[in-house]
Amino acid sequence: MDTSVTIEHVHRDDEGSKLGMWLFIFTELLLFAGLFIVYGVYRYLNPEAFHLAAQQLSVTVGTINTVILLISSATIAMASSAIRLKNKALTLILLATTIIMAVIFMVNKYFEWSAKLEHGFFPSSDILHKLGNGDTLFFGLYFFMTGLHALHIVVGMVLISIVIIRVNKNSLTHENPVLLDNSGLYWHLVDIIWIFLFPLLYLIT
């Protein structure tokens, strides 16, 4: 009879993983801070054009998307708590809700972008060319910053989907919730960036 026992050791560095995520978040904040400064400078140089261009954005859609992201931040935070309470079903429901909120945000963004493109409010269009450089700069920054933010939303959705699969397969539990925690941190970053984008583009006219 073979009595030998094979002990499998899985290396895990939770603290290193969290530190890496915080460093990544810091670099992302620096990136968007640079974009906000660029926006502020161009707005200072083109106050009238930015004022008129900002009025073309829908405050209602921006407000709805803000509420959606705030709700999604709450659900993923609650998912981190639920996994620690060993409530797998609730964790999956909350993570799925976060994904649904993200999809709704992207659908709203799609219709908003489509309307702007349909009306010719995009860089290099004849309409903006006639209006001048200020309007072109505003909508160039609008599409670049909201597009970059949307890309972060998509990355977050992929990350949360991976977490859902791992929770469902019991490879992510209350004993190793770091991936879920880091996904939550990333999602809060996405939320915070939008909290700055919303007033900058939609409210300050």
XYZ file of N, CA and C in Angstrom:
615
model
N 0.839 -1.191 0.000
C 0.000 0.000 0.000
C 0.881 1.251 0.000
N 0.568 2.171 -0.901
C 1.362 3.395 -1.004
C 0.836 4.429 -0.021
N 1.652 4.740 0.971
C 1.200 5.686 2.000
C 1.768 7.073 1.783
N 2.523 7.228 0.680
C 3.122 8.539 0.446
C 2.045 9.576 0.142
N 2.253 10.782 0.621
C 1.286 11.856 0.443
C 1.969 13.000 -0.296
N 1.342 13.448 -1.377
C 1.878 14.560 -2.145
C 1.253 15.861 -1.663
N 2.093 16.751 -1.197
C 1.609 18.030 -0.698
C 1.826 19.080 -1.768
N 0.734 19.679 -2.249
C 0.819 20.689 -3.296
C 0.793 22.063 -2.652
N 1.838 22.834 -2.899
C 1.920 24.170 -2.324
C 1.622 25.215 -3.400
N 0.616 26.008 -3.169
C 0.239 27.056 -4.114
C 0.728 28.385 -3.566
N 1.644 29.006 -4.313
C 2.184 30.297 -3.866
C 1.162 31.399 -4.104
N 0.952 32.222 -3.096
C 0.009 33.323 -3.200
C 0.551 34.516 -2.434
N 0.585 35.669 -3.080
C 1.094 36.875 -2.442
C -0.013 37.929 -2.470
N -0.906 37.849 -1.500
C -2.061 38.755 -1.473
C -1.632 40.206 -1.311
N -0.676 40.448 -0.426
C -0.233 41.822 -0.190
C 0.421 42.405 -1.447
N 1.251 41.588 -2.105
C 1.886 42.035 -3.341
C 0.860 42.329 -4.423
N -0.182 41.509 -4.490
C -1.234 41.698 -5.486
C -1.984 43.011 -5.238
N -2.292 43.262 -3.969
C -3.003 44.507 -3.635
C -2.125 45.726 -3.905
N -0.826 45.611 -3.551
C 0.096 46.729 -3.792
C 0.214 47.017 -5.285
N 0.275 45.949 -6.083
C 0.344 46.124 -7.527
C -0.876 46.838 -8.074
N -2.045 46.485 -7.559
C -3.281 47.135 -8.017
C -3.298 48.602 -7.620
N -2.835 48.925 -6.407
C -2.805 50.332 -5.983
C -1.843 51.140 -6.849
N -0.697 50.539 -7.197
C 0.257 51.233 -8.063
C -0.343 51.474 -9.446
N -1.065 50.467 -9.952
C -1.729 50.611 -11.252
C -2.762 51.734 -11.193
N -3.552 51.758 -10.125
C -4.569 52.805 -9.969
C -3.913 54.188 -9.920
N -2.774 54.272 -9.236
C -2.062 55.547 -9.141
C -1.634 56.043 -10.530
N -1.107 55.136 -11.363
C -0.689 55.534 -12.712
C -1.892 55.951 -13.562
N -3.016 55.276 -13.377
C -4.223 55.636 -14.123
C -4.729 57.021 -13.708
N -4.653 57.296 -12.416
C -5.079 58.609 -11.933
C -4.184 59.704 -12.503
N -2.878 59.419 -12.598
C -1.958 60.395 -13.194
C -2.308 60.647 -14.659
N -2.649 59.570 -15.375
C -3.014 59.696 -16.789
C -4.222 60.613 -16.959
N -5.281 60.328 -16.209
C -6.493 61.133 -16.356
C -6.304 62.534 -15.781
N -5.482 62.680 -14.753
C -5.204 64.022 -14.225
C -4.548 64.872 -15.312
N -3.645 64.260 -16.081
C -3.019 64.975 -17.193
C -4.048 65.406 -18.223
N -5.002 64.520 -18.522
C -6.055 64.862 -19.487
C -6.947 65.982 -18.958
N -7.243 65.946 -17.657
C -8.073 67.003 -17.076
C -7.359 68.353 -17.161
N -6.042 68.344 -16.957
C -5.272 69.590 -17.059
C -5.302 70.120 -18.494
N -5.122 69.199 -19.466
C -5.183 69.600 -20.882
C -6.543 70.215 -21.192
N -7.609 69.567 -20.695
C -8.964 70.091 -20.912
C -9.098 71.486 -20.300
N -8.594 71.646 -19.080
C -8.698 72.936 -18.393
C -7.970 74.040 -19.146
N -6.792 73.724 -19.667
C -6.019 74.726 -20.411
C -6.761 75.154 -21.674
N -7.249 74.167 -22.441
C -7.954 74.503 -23.687
C -9.273 75.221 -23.399
N -9.905 74.863 -22.297
C -11.147 75.552 -21.932
C -10.870 77.014 -21.578
N -9.754 77.232 -20.888
C -9.366 78.601 -20.529
C -9.079 79.430 -21.783
N -8.497 78.779 -22.792
C -8.133 79.490 -24.023
C -9.326 79.673 -24.966
N -10.365 78.801 -24.808
C -11.537 78.862 -25.706
C -12.833 78.838 -24.884
N -13.046 79.799 -24.007
C -14.200 79.743 -23.085
C -15.550 79.754 -23.805
N -15.699 80.601 -24.807
C -16.990 80.718 -25.481
C -17.315 79.450 -26.282
N -16.317 78.946 -27.018
C -16.536 77.745 -27.835
C -16.852 76.535 -26.948
N -16.126 76.362 -25.839
C -16.385 75.233 -24.935
C -17.760 75.378 -24.278
N -18.149 76.625 -23.985
C -19.457 76.867 -23.373
C -20.581 76.418 -24.311
N -20.474 76.818 -25.581
C -21.519 76.458 -26.552
C -21.487 74.967 -26.890
N -20.278 74.392 -27.000
C -20.164 72.970 -27.349
C -20.707 72.077 -26.235
N -20.454 72.456 -24.976
C -20.922 71.639 -23.846
C -22.439 71.578 -23.783
N -23.104 72.599 -24.330
C -24.568 72.603 -24.322
C -25.158 71.557 -25.263
N -24.327 70.982 -26.129
C -24.789 69.926 -27.033
C -24.861 68.569 -26.336
N -24.279 68.455 -25.121
C -24.302 67.187 -24.389
C -25.567 67.101 -23.532
N -26.061 65.891 -23.359
C -27.274 65.665 -22.582
C -26.929 65.457 -21.102
N -27.334 66.430 -20.278
C -27.104 66.307 -18.830
C -27.910 65.131 -18.269
N -29.079 64.883 -18.848
C -29.927 63.774 -18.369
C -29.210 62.433 -18.541
N -28.667 62.206 -19.753
C -27.951 60.947 -19.998
C -26.733 60.845 -19.085
N -26.002 61.959 -18.934
C -24.838 61.943 -18.049
C -25.213 61.648 -16.612
N -26.350 62.213 -16.162
C -26.802 61.965 -14.781
C -27.205 60.508 -14.591
N -27.926 59.962 -15.576
C -28.344 58.552 -15.493
C -27.115 57.645 -15.416
N -26.116 57.924 -16.257
C -24.907 57.095 -16.243
C -24.131 57.242 -14.930
N -24.182 58.422 -14.332
C -23.531 58.613 -13.028
C -24.205 57.751 -11.965
N -25.535 57.768 -11.963
C -26.282 56.958 -10.990
C -25.998 55.470 -11.205
N -25.957 55.067 -12.475
C -25.690 53.661 -12.806
C -24.325 53.224 -12.255
N -23.304 54.062 -12.454
C -21.968 53.690 -11.967
C -21.902 53.687 -10.453
N -22.608 54.615 -9.810
C -22.614 54.628 -8.340
C -23.262 53.350 -7.798
N -24.358 52.930 -8.447
C -25.019 51.685 -8.027
C -24.077 50.491 -8.215
N -23.370 50.471 -9.365
C -22.479 49.345 -9.647
C -21.303 49.302 -8.668
N -20.833 50.476 -8.233
C -19.761 50.496 -7.233
C -20.256 49.907 -5.916
N -21.526 50.218 -5.584
C -22.102 49.683 -4.350
C -22.254 48.163 -4.431
N -22.707 47.662 -5.588
C -22.945 46.212 -5.705
C -21.638 45.416 -5.656
N -20.571 45.946 -6.267
C -19.318 45.178 -6.229
C -18.683 45.258 -4.833
N -18.917 46.379 -4.129
C -18.433 46.464 -2.740
C -19.179 45.459 -1.865
N -20.488 45.329 -2.089
C -21.279 44.368 -1.319
C -20.893 42.930 -1.669
N -20.451 42.723 -2.926
C -20.007 41.381 -3.328
C -18.771 40.970 -2.533
N -17.863 41.922 -2.272
C -16.669 41.624 -1.468
C -17.068 41.211 -0.055
N -18.112 41.851 0.469
C -18.600 41.479 1.804
C -19.290 40.115 1.772
N -20.069 39.899 0.715
C -20.833 38.649 0.619
C -19.918 37.431 0.525
N -18.793 37.569 -0.214
C -17.889 36.413 -0.344
C -17.261 36.084 0.997
N -17.010 37.115 1.824
C -16.421 36.883 3.149
C -17.444 36.257 4.102
N -18.729 36.474 3.821
C -19.785 35.851 4.622
C -20.135 34.462 4.100
N -19.329 33.983 3.135
C -19.494 32.646 2.546
C -20.839 32.503 1.837
N -21.366 33.628 1.340
C -22.647 33.599 0.634
C -22.358 33.645 -0.873
N -22.140 32.485 -1.438
C -21.755 32.393 -2.852
C -22.863 32.909 -3.777
N -24.102 32.531 -3.496
C -25.215 32.923 -4.369
C -25.356 34.442 -4.415
N -25.301 35.080 -3.234
C -25.443 36.532 -3.187
C -24.258 37.216 -3.889
N -23.072 36.640 -3.707
C -21.886 37.199 -4.387
C -22.084 37.189 -5.892
N -22.555 36.080 -6.423
C -22.767 35.972 -7.873
C -23.840 36.949 -8.355
N -24.901 37.083 -7.568
C -25.987 38.009 -7.951
C -25.472 39.447 -8.000
N -24.696 39.818 -6.987
C -24.180 41.194 -6.926
C -23.178 41.466 -8.054
N -22.344 40.487 -8.356
C -21.383 40.659 -9.452
C -22.107 40.741 -10.798
N -23.113 39.903 -10.972
C -23.895 39.938 -12.213
C -24.621 41.282 -12.346
N -25.107 41.805 -11.232
C -25.772 43.120 -11.249
C -24.790 44.210 -11.678
N -23.547 44.099 -11.198
C -22.515 45.071 -11.588
C -22.284 45.031 -13.099
N -22.216 43.823 -13.641
C -22.042 43.673 -15.093
C -23.223 44.279 -15.847
N -24.431 44.020 -15.365
C -25.631 44.554 -16.034
C -25.608 46.083 -16.025
N -25.227 46.670 -14.890
C -25.126 48.131 -14.803
C -24.110 48.664 -15.817
N -22.994 47.934 -15.958
C -21.960 48.354 -16.909
C -22.492 48.291 -18.349
N -23.254 47.254 -18.649
C -23.828 47.120 -19.998
C -24.795 48.275 -20.280
N -25.632 48.602 -19.293
C -26.579 49.719 -19.466
C -25.818 51.027 -19.700
N -24.726 51.209 -18.953
C -23.901 52.414 -19.140
C -23.383 52.477 -20.576
N -22.881 51.361 -21.072
C -22.310 51.342 -22.418
C -23.378 51.557 -23.487
N -24.577 51.012 -23.263
C -25.677 51.220 -24.223
C -26.035 52.707 -24.288
N -26.156 53.333 -23.106
C -26.426 54.784 -23.080
C -25.336 55.563 -23.798
N -24.085 55.157 -23.556
C -22.952 55.838 -24.190
C -22.997 55.645 -25.707
N -23.370 54.458 -26.149
C -23.471 54.174 -27.585
C -24.476 55.123 -28.248
N -25.661 55.250 -27.638
C -26.687 56.129 -28.226
C -26.250 57.591 -28.183
N -25.553 57.965 -27.117
C -25.073 59.348 -27.016
C -24.040 59.643 -28.105
N -23.067 58.740 -28.258
C -22.053 58.929 -29.306
C -22.701 58.924 -30.697
N -23.650 57.998 -30.897
C -24.302 57.898 -32.210
C -24.993 59.197 -32.573
N -25.676 59.815 -31.599
C -26.374 61.076 -31.847
C -25.378 62.175 -32.224
N -24.247 62.202 -31.536
C -23.234 63.232 -31.844
C -22.662 63.022 -33.252
N -22.396 61.781 -33.597
C -21.851 61.492 -34.926
C -22.874 61.814 -36.006
N -24.137 61.493 -35.727
C -25.200 61.729 -36.706
C -25.371 63.221 -36.989
N -25.183 64.048 -35.950
C -25.340 65.494 -36.120
C -24.041 66.183 -36.527
N -22.997 65.400 -36.761
C -21.747 65.972 -37.255
C -20.866 66.592 -36.199
N -21.116 66.268 -34.917
C -20.280 66.817 -33.846
C -19.130 65.876 -33.546
N -18.211 65.768 -34.483
C -17.018 64.956 -34.269
C -15.854 65.636 -34.993
N -14.615 65.450 -34.494
C -13.456 66.118 -35.104
C -13.352 65.791 -36.591
N -12.985 66.763 -37.345
C -12.801 66.688 -38.804
C -14.114 66.770 -39.579
N -15.242 66.932 -38.872
C -16.514 67.085 -39.595
C -16.611 68.508 -40.158
N -17.407 68.671 -41.205
C -17.572 69.990 -41.834
C -18.213 70.975 -40.866
N -19.173 70.481 -40.075
C -19.876 71.370 -39.139
C -18.902 71.975 -38.131
N -18.071 71.123 -37.500
C -17.113 71.626 -36.510
C -16.042 72.487 -37.174
N -15.697 72.143 -38.417
C -14.702 72.949 -39.142
C -15.215 74.378 -39.329
N -16.515 74.507 -39.598
C -17.099 75.838 -39.773
C -17.199 76.579 -38.443
N -17.466 75.820 -37.357
C -17.619 76.463 -36.048
C -16.292 76.956 -35.488
N -15.177 76.288 -35.861
C -13.869 76.763 -35.403
C -13.110 75.747 -34.572
N -11.867 76.133 -34.218
C -10.988 75.204 -33.505
C -11.471 74.874 -32.096
N -12.111 75.828 -31.427
C -12.563 75.596 -30.055
C -13.542 74.440 -29.964
N -14.533 74.421 -30.859
C -15.515 73.322 -30.857
C -14.853 72.001 -31.219
N -13.920 72.055 -32.175
C -13.210 70.826 -32.564
C -12.409 70.280 -31.391
N -11.758 71.170 -30.647
C -10.993 70.734 -29.479
C -11.906 70.115 -28.418
N -13.060 70.754 -28.174
C -13.969 70.233 -27.157
C -14.418 68.821 -27.497
N -14.914 68.634 -28.732
C -15.430 67.307 -29.070
C -14.304 66.293 -29.265
N -13.107 66.767 -29.636
C -11.970 65.846 -29.686
C -11.642 65.308 -28.302
N -11.606 66.210 -27.314
C -11.341 65.791 -25.937
C -12.501 64.965 -25.381
N -13.732 65.351 -25.756
C -14.913 64.611 -25.283
C -14.849 63.148 -25.734
N -14.616 62.939 -27.037
C -14.576 61.562 -27.546
C -13.363 60.806 -27.004
N -12.211 61.486 -26.876
C -11.026 60.780 -26.390
C -11.180 60.368 -24.926
N -11.611 61.300 -24.079
C -11.697 61.000 -22.641
C -12.828 60.027 -22.325
N -14.009 60.231 -22.941
C -15.105 59.291 -22.669
C -14.827 57.942 -23.342
N -14.109 57.968 -24.479
C -13.746 56.700 -25.122
C -12.748 55.915 -24.297
N -11.747 56.616 -23.731
C -10.771 55.954 -22.869
C -11.438 55.410 -21.614
N -12.393 56.183 -21.091
C -13.138 55.711 -19.914
C -13.967 54.476 -20.273
N -14.601 54.501 -21.447
C -15.401 53.346 -21.883
C -14.520 52.106 -22.039
N -13.284 52.307 -22.521
C -12.355 51.175 -22.638
C -12.069 50.580 -21.254
N -11.933 51.432 -20.257
C -11.736 50.951 -18.888
C -12.972 50.178 -18.399
N -14.157 50.630 -18.815
C -15.389 49.914 -18.445
C -15.354 48.495 -19.018
N -14.965 48.388 -20.290
C -14.917 47.063 -20.938
C -13.916 46.151 -20.232
N -12.727 46.697 -19.909
C -11.720 45.903 -19.186
C -12.287 45.448 -17.839
N -12.991 46.343 -17.158
C -13.600 45.987 -15.873
C -14.634 44.892 -16.017
N -15.413 44.951 -17.092
C -16.425 43.912 -17.320
C -15.767 42.548 -17.530
N -14.653 42.535 -18.270
C -13.927 41.271 -18.487
C -13.393 40.748 -17.157
N -12.818 41.655 -16.359
C -12.256 41.276 -15.058
C -13.331 40.695 -14.138
N -14.468 41.370 -14.082
C -15.556 40.898 -13.207
C -16.124 39.578 -13.730
N -16.162 39.411 -15.043
C -16.635 38.137 -15.612
C -15.730 36.983 -15.174
N -14.414 37.239 -15.173
C -13.469 36.209 -14.711
C -13.730 35.869 -13.247
N -14.000 36.903 -12.443
C -14.302 36.686 -11.020
C -15.566 35.835 -10.875
N -16.589 36.140 -11.680
C -17.839 35.366 -11.618
C -17.574 33.894 -11.917
N -16.776 33.638 -12.948
C -16.476 32.244 -13.328
C -15.733 31.540 -12.200
N -14.770 32.223 -11.594
C -13.981 31.600 -10.528
C -14.811 31.375 -9.261
N -15.697 32.322 -8.951
C -16.573 32.124 -7.788
C -17.501 30.947 -8.040
N -18.026 30.876 -9.251
C -18.952 29.789 -9.589
C -18.276 28.420 -9.511
N -16.952 28.396 -9.848
C -16.209 27.130 -9.809
C -15.563 26.878 -8.447
N -15.833 27.761 -7.498
C -15.290 27.645 -6.132
C -13.767 27.767 -6.083
N -13.158 28.360 -7.099
C -11.716 28.609 -7.037
C -11.429 29.993 -6.452
N -12.482 30.754 -6.227
C -12.370 32.033 -5.514
C -13.417 32.008 -4.401
N -12.930 31.965 -3.174
C -13.830 31.842 -2.018
C -13.472 32.899 -0.975
N -14.071 32.728 0.231
C -13.777 33.647 1.331
C -12.320 33.550 1.774
N -11.641 32.462 1.394
C -10.242 32.279 1.803
C -9.259 33.005 0.878
N -9.667 33.291 -0.337
C -8.764 33.977 -1.288
C -9.541 35.001 -2.136
N -10.096 36.040 -1.489
C -10.940 37.005 -2.224
C -10.174 38.157 -2.868
N -8.849 38.033 -2.970
C -8.045 39.173 -3.429
C -8.424 39.610 -4.841
N -8.660 38.657 -5.736
C -9.018 39.027 -7.110
C -10.321 39.824 -7.133
N -11.262 39.418 -6.314
C -12.525 40.162 -6.213
C -12.278 41.553 -5.628
N -11.444 41.621 -4.584
C -11.134 42.922 -3.980
C -10.447 43.853 -4.985
N -9.485 43.307 -5.728
C -8.774 44.130 -6.719
C -9.706 44.558 -7.859
N -10.606 43.673 -8.236
C -11.592 44.042 -9.264
C -12.475 45.175 -8.757
N -12.821 45.102 -7.465
C -13.608 46.172 -6.863
C -12.851 47.499 -6.860
N -11.561 47.431 -6.516
C -10.745 48.649 -6.529
C -10.705 49.254 -7.930
N -10.500 48.387 -8.912
C -10.456 48.859 -10.300
C -11.791 49.502 -10.679
N -12.890 48.865 -10.271
C -14.210 49.402 -10.636
C -14.471 50.740 -9.954
N -14.000 50.884 -8.720
C -14.145 52.172 -8.031
C -13.341 53.252 -8.764
N -12.174 52.864 -9.311
C -11.379 53.810 -10.099
C -12.183 54.297 -11.302
N -12.816 53.346 -12.006
C -13.649 53.703 -13.160
C -14.754 54.674 -12.739
N -15.336 54.415 -11.574
C -16.398 55.268 -11.054
C -15.868 56.667 -10.738
N -14.724 56.723 -10.057
C -14.146 58.023 -9.668
C -13.801 58.867 -10.896
N -13.241 58.221 -11.913
C -12.896 58.963 -13.136
C -14.145 59.599 -13.742
N -15.239 58.834 -13.767
C -16.484 59.369 -14.322
C -17.030 60.513 -13.467
N -16.849 60.411 -12.142
C -17.313 61.466 -11.241
C -16.647 62.800 -11.596
N -15.415 62.744 -12.112
C -14.730 63.970 -12.556
C -15.128 64.334 -13.989
N -15.295 63.339 -14.848
C -15.649 63.612 -16.246
C -17.033 64.252 -16.364
N -17.966 63.768 -15.577
C -19.360 64.219 -15.694
C -19.500 65.735 -15.499
N -19.050 66.293 -14.379
C -19.198 67.760 -14.244
C -18.323 68.529 -15.229
N -17.128 67.975 -15.511
C -16.201 68.677 -16.402
C -16.791 68.863 -17.797
N -17.420 67.812 -18.316
C -17.938 67.861 -19.689
C -19.397 68.300 -19.771
N -20.217 67.870 -18.799
C -21.664 68.047 -18.918
C -22.206 69.238 -18.122
N -21.657 69.481 -16.947
C -22.284 70.454 -16.045
C -21.671 71.842 -16.140
N -20.329 71.901 -16.311
C -19.670 73.208 -16.365
C -19.766 73.733 -17.795
N -20.817 74.484 -18.041
C -21.002 75.020 -19.394
C -20.625 76.497 -19.424
